[in-house]
């Protein structure tokens, strides 16, 4: 057994379920005074123990090391300074303003010559994927730092992304790769069961954890989240015990008590719909049944000024309708268009599946004017509403050229959102002109639709004065508006006609 | 025809000058141009005092409206700060992931209005909880670096170095003044600073002005970071910042406040689950801006406290802008301020727009002077001395009676189906300002609907009316209130009588048929009485309003309280009407440019100038009353020629036509349609 592995049992006790990785790492690190491999790249999913294992290892073995979180380093200078400061404890004054990698190397060598390494020094770079965005030579430089500074130093990269996504085009020194696989269900159970509540027996907590994993394992394998959820819901689990309604051995009873509760937690607190503090408060109140707590996404309603609503509706129509169809929907005398040829083949797939398309400002305004009921002057306040919709991120501006003359926009809201806006008032009819007649009409019940029948209010042409009910399911949208006194109704819908009147 | 250069449209941004009135010599500006200096100065003073009063009221209203939300927020920050210091103890808090407490403030889409809310919030936090508040806006923080820098700068009150080029500029300044203050732009630096700042003594704070309230702070106050406009932040920056902050959550009691304009689901859209799981989000919703506006209107206009009133048109314009365009209460208040200034600036008689006693004195003074100002107002021309005072008095009295009566009418009509007189009280108010409301059709239909109200509904309405009326001072209204109270009382008594009668009916039923007849008769009588009673009831609001309305000198009222917002038209007033007729006939009374414009609509792409001139001359001659055919020998008189040329160049300047090189005596049309 090599010397390095003498710590193995102690470390495996500290870091359960990561024995293989610890062993590899220990062998890689080798004897403290020996040179180690210049760079090691460790990757694995979130909360798979990468940094925890590495740091515990370095700490336990008392190796000189520095940990840098790359998210925090908003500039290169900060990164270098942090490394130098922790490795050499020197003052940072000599690092020039806006330093480059070569400055760092020069300074490192200078400091290193004063204080040569007796043991391997380790630089741990957490969230290393951010290094790619910083400076082109940074990553290759760090990969062969040992060579550059001629010192016994090893750089350890920690990342959630595989190495293939890092490799620069120009090629670089290949680090040693080490993968941390996800914890399996059994391992998660083992780890989570370790931190049992002091006031209850470990067996009880272990059984609680297995119930918890049964519910959550399919959606969440993040150890940290699971721990958090376990802690949040444990009091509820213990409630029958506290009240004396059940004993620790009544596994089934406890399970029946906690299972629906956990399922509810999965929909609310896990998604952060409800904050954990509110969740706890609600648990305490539960006996009194103080109403359902509404999640964040329950508040989707947005109040908008009158014309902004119309602008948004117009933007939605412009984004999801092909420009060709505008003539048909918004012009009075659009001529007869054969229905069979009306939509091209590629347009027949639902536009809602393809996502919004960009449209120029002119088109938006043209649709806006034909959708809005009254005559509106194109004043500055209309235009400023467009830009405020952009700031609210309900519209997005696309393209960079020609911003002054013909800016292009995209609608960034969903059908549901627009529908909610439209249903605020009687603007619903504005939504009627979408190419996806079928899907749109049948999926939503517009104002005035009969709740049970397939008969819907359809307005034939934007300027028609009256709404005509038309049975969409049976006949589809008629090419010609039906005569007012003879609505084209199928037999089923004839009663609905009276209802509608 | 001289052709001018094509003009490009330009956009210029003018920053509003801060507080026009505070500028030295604002008074001179006010007086300037009017012959009566004394009067001008007086008006300036009145304007200032009125605005100050109104502003105070507005601020009070806004404070009250925000109070609930801000109190909740304060409680939240306090609670999360407290929980920060008492964790680490039990098993529960050790196990839980450490989340950053976050308040999501849903404020509505009127972004400019948020500034006030945030300001008062910052102040409140400063005063009562913590000196460490940093508020950032998206436009200052396009990258993580700037965000970090801004947050640190605002918390620590020093300049923070980001050792890149942009810091280069202030480096010289910095090293000279306070070299040791150079701080790294990282959260660890903030942690160190926080430790030292709180350790020294809780009383010491980086901001000196807060010395008095310092002692009340917690031992280690929370660090609050306010993101004013969450939607505008780049999601990447926000995610990075939250990730970094979550690393330090054990050392720093951080609290975030997100200002959200749209809906809370924005948070979920911007932040992935891995980041939003680091936050503990609680929601706070502010009052909707329409309610806000309603309160402002209620407090400023529907009261006799302020003597400056809007006319129906101005109020409609301002409310229209609010509802249709921006939802911004700030803009509404700015409009109010503007019309106030305009009113006091342009109307010499606005000296009368103040409190009763003062106004009477001013009116006396006006009479004492030569009265030329008075005479300029035609409505007062024929009145003898002293009438003005009398009218003023009755106007004030009218206002005192009008608003309670308006409220009563609103209470009665706002529960009616379809709201014939408007759902909001401001609609009813506008209606009353526009015309005599009791003569309108809507009023009649409302009255009809009231007649059909169920009794309990009517009684609750009347009780509300009584409540309103008992609070007002005027004797007349008190009397009406008393009457109403009597009516409600009788109504309720009637109710019990009726019940008694019915009970009696049932009792008597067993005794015999002879008695039943009289009982039915009795019942009928009660019902009739009740009906009668109702008639009087429904009459009362009408009477209130009529009484108030008729006694009011409406003409004077309009003259005094109508601020003029429309710009004075340069053309004679009838030209506006002539322009309005859209039929193809060209009215010869219109200004030259209009005639020219209408004529050019009849041409094709290229316009022959000579034909145009002739056509113009024909129309213009007709305007002078001469026979158009009298133009001798096709000769156009020089004056008309000159007018024509001027009008064409104006049209060219406006971009309707331009010269063309294809034909020298033609101009090209740049407009479509009209042919």
mmCIF file of N, CA and C in Angstrom, chain A residues 2-84:
data_model
loop_
_atom_site.group_PDB
_atom_site.id
_atom_site.type_symbol
_atom_site.label_atom_id
_atom_site.label_comp_id
_atom_site.label_asym_id
_atom_site.label_seq_id
_atom_site.Cartn_x
_atom_site.Cartn_y
_atom_site.Cartn_z
ATOM 1 N N UNK A 2 0.699 2.096 -1.015
ATOM 2 C CA UNK A 2 1.555 3.291 -1.061
ATOM 3 C C UNK A 2 1.264 4.211 0.122
ATOM 4 N N UNK A 3 2.234 5.067 0.382
ATOM 5 C CA UNK A 3 2.119 5.971 1.536
ATOM 6 C C UNK A 3 0.901 6.869 1.448
ATOM 7 N N UNK A 4 0.646 7.296 0.202
ATOM 8 C CA UNK A 4 -0.437 8.272 0.042
ATOM 9 C C UNK A 4 -1.759 7.730 0.556
ATOM 10 N N UNK A 5 -1.906 6.423 0.469
ATOM 11 C CA UNK A 5 -3.216 5.872 0.783
ATOM 12 C C UNK A 5 -3.425 5.638 2.269
ATOM 13 N N UNK A 6 -2.474 6.037 3.086
ATOM 14 C CA UNK A 6 -2.664 5.816 4.520
ATOM 15 C C UNK A 6 -3.811 6.647 5.084
ATOM 16 N N UNK A 7 -4.105 7.756 4.400
ATOM 17 C CA UNK A 7 -5.205 8.613 4.862
ATOM 18 C C UNK A 7 -6.563 8.122 4.392
ATOM 19 N N UNK A 8 -6.543 7.138 3.477
ATOM 20 C CA UNK A 8 -7.791 6.779 2.796
ATOM 21 C C UNK A 8 -8.961 6.447 3.730
ATOM 22 N N UNK A 9 -8.756 5.594 4.732
ATOM 23 C CA UNK A 9 -9.906 5.235 5.587
ATOM 24 C C UNK A 9 -10.505 6.450 6.283
ATOM 25 N N UNK A 10 -9.631 7.328 6.767
ATOM 26 C CA UNK A 10 -10.119 8.509 7.469
ATOM 27 C C UNK A 10 -10.959 9.373 6.516
ATOM 28 N N UNK A 11 -10.429 9.546 5.318
ATOM 29 C CA UNK A 11 -11.118 10.400 4.352
ATOM 30 C C UNK A 11 -12.433 9.781 3.895
ATOM 31 N N UNK A 12 -12.429 8.457 3.680
ATOM 32 C CA UNK A 12 -13.687 7.839 3.242
ATOM 33 C C UNK A 12 -14.745 7.966 4.318
ATOM 34 N N UNK A 13 -14.306 8.001 5.560
ATOM 35 C CA UNK A 13 -15.294 8.199 6.612
ATOM 36 C C UNK A 13 -15.882 9.605 6.527
ATOM 37 N N UNK A 14 -15.017 10.545 6.242
ATOM 38 C CA UNK A 14 -15.477 11.934 6.140
ATOM 39 C C UNK A 14 -16.329 12.149 4.899
ATOM 40 N N UNK A 15 -15.941 11.499 3.826
ATOM 41 C CA UNK A 15 -16.608 11.725 2.550
ATOM 42 C C UNK A 15 -17.202 10.417 2.054
ATOM 43 N N UNK A 16 -18.377 10.088 2.484
ATOM 44 C CA UNK A 16 -18.953 8.791 2.119
ATOM 45 C C UNK A 16 -19.247 8.715 0.628
ATOM 46 N N UNK A 17 -19.204 7.512 0.123
ATOM 47 C CA UNK A 17 -19.612 7.222 -1.258
ATOM 48 C C UNK A 17 -18.713 7.840 -2.310
ATOM 49 N N UNK A 18 -17.561 8.260 -1.951
ATOM 50 C CA UNK A 18 -16.680 8.828 -2.970
ATOM 51 C C UNK A 18 -15.297 8.169 -2.892
ATOM 52 N N UNK A 19 -15.289 6.889 -2.511
ATOM 53 C CA UNK A 19 -14.026 6.223 -2.238
ATOM 54 C C UNK A 19 -13.116 6.167 -3.461
ATOM 55 N N UNK A 20 -13.706 5.779 -4.577
ATOM 56 C CA UNK A 20 -12.909 5.615 -5.798
ATOM 57 C C UNK A 20 -12.250 6.919 -6.195
ATOM 58 N N UNK A 21 -13.017 7.988 -6.118
ATOM 59 C CA UNK A 21 -12.494 9.290 -6.544
ATOM 60 C C UNK A 21 -11.375 9.749 -5.605
ATOM 61 N N UNK A 22 -11.605 9.518 -4.308
ATOM 62 C CA UNK A 22 -10.587 9.933 -3.349
ATOM 63 C C UNK A 22 -9.284 9.186 -3.609
ATOM 64 N N UNK A 23 -9.433 7.924 -3.882
ATOM 65 C CA UNK A 23 -8.249 7.099 -4.121
ATOM 66 C C UNK A 23 -7.467 7.616 -5.331
ATOM 67 N N UNK A 24 -8.196 7.849 -6.411
ATOM 68 C CA UNK A 24 -7.534 8.360 -7.616
ATOM 69 C C UNK A 24 -6.829 9.673 -7.321
ATOM 70 N N UNK A 25 -7.547 10.548 -6.637
ATOM 71 C CA UNK A 25 -6.972 11.863 -6.361
ATOM 72 C C UNK A 25 -5.711 11.736 -5.518
ATOM 73 N N UNK A 26 -5.807 10.897 -4.499
ATOM 74 C CA UNK A 26 -4.653 10.745 -3.609
ATOM 75 C C UNK A 26 -3.452 10.250 -4.389
ATOM 76 N N UNK A 27 -3.699 9.297 -5.263
ATOM 77 C CA UNK A 27 -2.598 8.763 -6.048
ATOM 78 C C UNK A 27 -2.041 9.823 -6.995
ATOM 79 N N UNK A 28 -2.932 10.657 -7.494
ATOM 80 C CA UNK A 28 -2.503 11.715 -8.419
ATOM 81 C C UNK A 28 -1.664 12.757 -7.707
ATOM 82 N N UNK A 29 -2.117 13.100 -6.518
ATOM 83 C CA UNK A 29 -1.411 14.155 -5.791
ATOM 84 C C UNK A 29 -0.033 13.681 -5.365
ATOM 85 N N UNK A 30 0.050 12.431 -5.008
ATOM 86 C CA UNK A 30 1.348 11.852 -4.674
ATOM 87 C C UNK A 30 1.936 12.400 -3.394
ATOM 88 N N UNK A 31 3.238 12.194 -3.235
ATOM 89 C CA UNK A 31 3.929 12.694 -2.047
ATOM 90 C C UNK A 31 3.964 14.213 -2.081
ATOM 91 N N UNK A 32 3.864 14.869 -0.940
ATOM 92 C CA UNK A 32 3.799 16.329 -0.935
ATOM 93 C C UNK A 32 4.995 16.985 -1.628
ATOM 94 N N UNK A 33 6.190 16.414 -1.438
ATOM 95 C CA UNK A 33 7.334 17.135 -1.984
ATOM 96 C C UNK A 33 7.620 16.786 -3.447
ATOM 97 N N UNK A 34 6.940 15.754 -3.927
ATOM 98 C CA UNK A 34 7.128 15.400 -5.336
ATOM 99 C C UNK A 34 6.376 16.359 -6.231
ATOM 100 N N UNK A 35 6.874 16.490 -7.472
ATOM 101 C CA UNK A 35 6.111 17.252 -8.451
ATOM 102 C C UNK A 35 4.869 16.466 -8.816
ATOM 103 N N UNK A 36 3.771 17.155 -8.926
ATOM 104 C CA UNK A 36 2.528 16.483 -9.308
ATOM 105 C C UNK A 36 2.228 16.809 -10.765
ATOM 106 N N UNK A 37 1.178 16.179 -11.286
ATOM 107 C CA UNK A 37 0.795 16.457 -12.677
ATOM 108 C C UNK A 37 0.353 17.921 -12.779
ATOM 109 N N UNK A 38 0.738 18.642 -13.858
ATOM 110 C CA UNK A 38 0.501 20.106 -13.890
ATOM 111 C C UNK A 38 -0.954 20.519 -13.749
ATOM 112 N N UNK A 39 -1.859 19.812 -14.380
ATOM 113 C CA UNK A 39 -3.255 20.275 -14.267
ATOM 114 C C UNK A 39 -4.214 19.093 -14.240
ATOM 115 N N UNK A 40 -5.196 19.206 -13.377
ATOM 116 C CA UNK A 40 -6.207 18.159 -13.228
ATOM 117 C C UNK A 40 -7.577 18.795 -13.465
ATOM 118 N N UNK A 41 -8.376 18.121 -14.266
ATOM 119 C CA UNK A 41 -9.698 18.665 -14.578
ATOM 120 C C UNK A 41 -10.757 17.741 -13.992
ATOM 121 N N UNK A 42 -11.530 18.262 -13.044
ATOM 122 C CA UNK A 42 -12.555 17.440 -12.391
ATOM 123 C C UNK A 42 -13.928 17.936 -12.839
ATOM 124 N N UNK A 43 -14.749 17.037 -13.330
ATOM 125 C CA UNK A 43 -16.079 17.471 -13.756
ATOM 126 C C UNK A 43 -17.150 16.517 -13.264
ATOM 127 N N UNK A 44 -18.324 17.008 -13.213
ATOM 128 C CA UNK A 44 -19.459 16.230 -12.716
ATOM 129 C C UNK A 44 -20.609 17.178 -12.467
ATOM 130 N N UNK A 45 -21.801 16.609 -12.260
ATOM 131 C CA UNK A 45 -22.975 17.458 -12.102
ATOM 132 C C UNK A 45 -22.931 18.275 -10.827
ATOM 133 N N UNK A 46 -23.926 19.129 -10.719
ATOM 134 C CA UNK A 46 -24.084 19.962 -9.548
ATOM 135 C C UNK A 46 -24.242 19.058 -8.326
ATOM 136 N N UNK A 47 -23.638 19.484 -7.238
ATOM 137 C CA UNK A 47 -23.758 18.767 -5.973
ATOM 138 C C UNK A 47 -23.381 17.298 -6.110
ATOM 139 N N UNK A 48 -22.310 17.032 -6.838
ATOM 140 C CA UNK A 48 -21.814 15.660 -6.851
ATOM 141 C C UNK A 48 -20.527 15.551 -6.025
ATOM 142 N N UNK A 49 -20.229 16.583 -5.275
ATOM 143 C CA UNK A 49 -19.141 16.512 -4.308
ATOM 144 C C UNK A 49 -17.770 16.876 -4.838
ATOM 145 N N UNK A 50 -17.693 17.547 -5.959
ATOM 146 C CA UNK A 50 -16.386 17.889 -6.542
ATOM 147 C C UNK A 50 -15.565 18.767 -5.605
ATOM 148 N N UNK A 51 -16.126 19.939 -5.325
ATOM 149 C CA UNK A 51 -15.335 20.861 -4.510
ATOM 150 C C UNK A 51 -15.207 20.351 -3.082
ATOM 151 N N UNK A 52 -16.250 19.744 -2.593
ATOM 152 C CA UNK A 52 -16.217 19.269 -1.211
ATOM 153 C C UNK A 52 -15.087 18.257 -1.029
ATOM 154 N N UNK A 53 -15.031 17.307 -1.948
ATOM 155 C CA UNK A 53 -13.993 16.272 -1.848
ATOM 156 C C UNK A 53 -12.619 16.892 -1.987
ATOM 157 N N UNK A 54 -12.449 17.719 -3.001
ATOM 158 C CA UNK A 54 -11.133 18.307 -3.249
ATOM 159 C C UNK A 54 -10.660 19.133 -2.057
ATOM 160 N N UNK A 55 -11.562 19.970 -1.568
ATOM 161 C CA UNK A 55 -11.169 20.854 -0.480
ATOM 162 C C UNK A 55 -10.879 20.079 0.800
ATOM 163 N N UNK A 56 -11.728 19.125 1.104
ATOM 164 C CA UNK A 56 -11.495 18.348 2.328
ATOM 165 C C UNK A 56 -10.152 17.629 2.241
ATOM 166 N N UNK A 57 -9.895 17.119 1.054
ATOM 167 C CA UNK A 57 -8.641 16.416 0.847
ATOM 168 C C UNK A 57 -7.455 17.331 1.124
ATOM 169 N N UNK A 58 -7.496 18.499 0.482
ATOM 170 C CA UNK A 58 -6.362 19.421 0.619
ATOM 171 C C UNK A 58 -6.219 19.894 2.054
ATOM 172 N N UNK A 59 -7.350 20.084 2.696
ATOM 173 C CA UNK A 59 -7.306 20.569 4.075
ATOM 174 C C UNK A 59 -6.777 19.486 5.011
ATOM 175 N N UNK A 60 -7.286 18.284 4.817
ATOM 176 C CA UNK A 60 -6.918 17.197 5.715
ATOM 177 C C UNK A 60 -5.441 16.864 5.577
ATOM 178 N N UNK A 61 -4.966 16.937 4.338
ATOM 179 C CA UNK A 61 -3.557 16.607 4.114
ATOM 180 C C UNK A 61 -2.641 17.800 4.362
ATOM 181 N N UNK A 62 -3.259 18.909 4.736
ATOM 182 C CA UNK A 62 -2.522 20.141 5.057
ATOM 183 C C UNK A 62 -1.576 20.546 3.942
ATOM 184 N N UNK A 63 -2.101 20.606 2.759
ATOM 185 C CA UNK A 63 -1.291 21.027 1.626
ATOM 186 C C UNK A 63 -1.502 22.513 1.395
ATOM 187 N N UNK A 64 -0.480 23.216 0.959
ATOM 188 C CA UNK A 64 -0.676 24.642 0.655
ATOM 189 C C UNK A 64 -1.561 24.777 -0.582
ATOM 190 N N UNK A 65 -2.626 25.502 -0.430
ATOM 191 C CA UNK A 65 -3.533 25.598 -1.567
ATOM 192 C C UNK A 65 -4.309 26.914 -1.542
ATOM 193 N N UNK A 66 -4.885 27.238 -2.668
ATOM 194 C CA UNK A 66 -5.744 28.409 -2.747
ATOM 195 C C UNK A 66 -6.972 28.037 -3.581
ATOM 196 N N UNK A 67 -8.140 28.471 -3.103
ATOM 197 C CA UNK A 67 -9.373 28.192 -3.834
ATOM 198 C C UNK A 67 -9.904 29.498 -4.413
ATOM 199 N N UNK A 68 -10.151 29.505 -5.690
ATOM 200 C CA UNK A 68 -10.686 30.705 -6.330
ATOM 201 C C UNK A 68 -12.022 30.357 -6.964
ATOM 202 N N UNK A 69 -13.024 31.141 -6.626
ATOM 203 C CA UNK A 69 -14.310 30.977 -7.283
ATOM 204 C C UNK A 69 -14.346 31.928 -8.479
ATOM 205 N N UNK A 70 -14.387 31.372 -9.666
ATOM 206 C CA UNK A 70 -14.242 32.216 -10.852
ATOM 207 C C UNK A 70 -15.426 33.147 -11.071
ATOM 208 N N UNK A 71 -16.582 32.802 -10.532
ATOM 209 C CA UNK A 71 -17.735 33.696 -10.694
ATOM 210 C C UNK A 71 -17.441 35.031 -10.050
ATOM 211 N N UNK A 72 -16.699 34.937 -8.954
ATOM 212 C CA UNK A 72 -16.477 36.128 -8.170
ATOM 213 C C UNK A 72 -15.454 37.055 -8.808
ATOM 214 N N UNK A 73 -14.588 36.477 -9.635
ATOM 215 C CA UNK A 73 -13.499 37.273 -10.185
ATOM 216 C C UNK A 73 -14.002 38.053 -11.380
ATOM 217 N N UNK A 74 -14.421 39.277 -11.131
ATOM 218 C CA UNK A 74 -14.958 40.068 -12.217
ATOM 219 C C UNK A 74 -13.844 40.557 -13.122
ATOM 220 N N UNK A 75 -12.610 40.541 -12.633
ATOM 221 C CA UNK A 75 -11.503 40.940 -13.502
ATOM 222 C C UNK A 75 -10.333 39.997 -13.271
ATOM 223 N N UNK A 76 -9.433 39.985 -14.231
ATOM 224 C CA UNK A 76 -8.264 39.117 -14.119
ATOM 225 C C UNK A 76 -7.420 39.486 -12.911
ATOM 226 N N UNK A 77 -7.322 40.773 -12.683
ATOM 227 C CA UNK A 77 -6.502 41.253 -11.589
ATOM 228 C C UNK A 77 -6.918 40.643 -10.267
ATOM 229 N N UNK A 78 -8.212 40.573 -10.060
ATOM 230 C CA UNK A 78 -8.718 40.006 -8.814
ATOM 231 C C UNK A 78 -8.269 38.561 -8.659
ATOM 232 N N UNK A 79 -8.352 37.835 -9.749
ATOM 233 C CA UNK A 79 -7.995 36.421 -9.732
ATOM 234 C C UNK A 79 -6.527 36.250 -9.360
ATOM 235 N N UNK A 80 -5.677 36.986 -10.054
ATOM 236 C CA UNK A 80 -4.232 36.876 -9.817
ATOM 237 C C UNK A 80 -3.880 37.294 -8.394
ATOM 238 N N UNK A 81 -4.493 38.394 -8.012
ATOM 239 C CA UNK A 81 -4.190 38.936 -6.701
ATOM 240 C C UNK A 81 -4.537 37.929 -5.613
ATOM 241 N N UNK A 82 -5.714 37.335 -5.782
ATOM 242 C CA UNK A 82 -6.195 36.369 -4.810
ATOM 243 C C UNK A 82 -5.227 35.194 -4.706
ATOM 244 N N UNK A 83 -4.782 34.701 -5.861
ATOM 245 C CA UNK A 83 -3.867 33.553 -5.878
ATOM 246 C C UNK A 83 -2.560 33.905 -5.180
ATOM 247 N N UNK A 84 -1.985 35.037 -5.576
ATOM 248 C CA UNK A 84 -0.690 35.415 -5.019
ATOM 249 C C UNK A 84 -0.784 35.671 -3.529
#
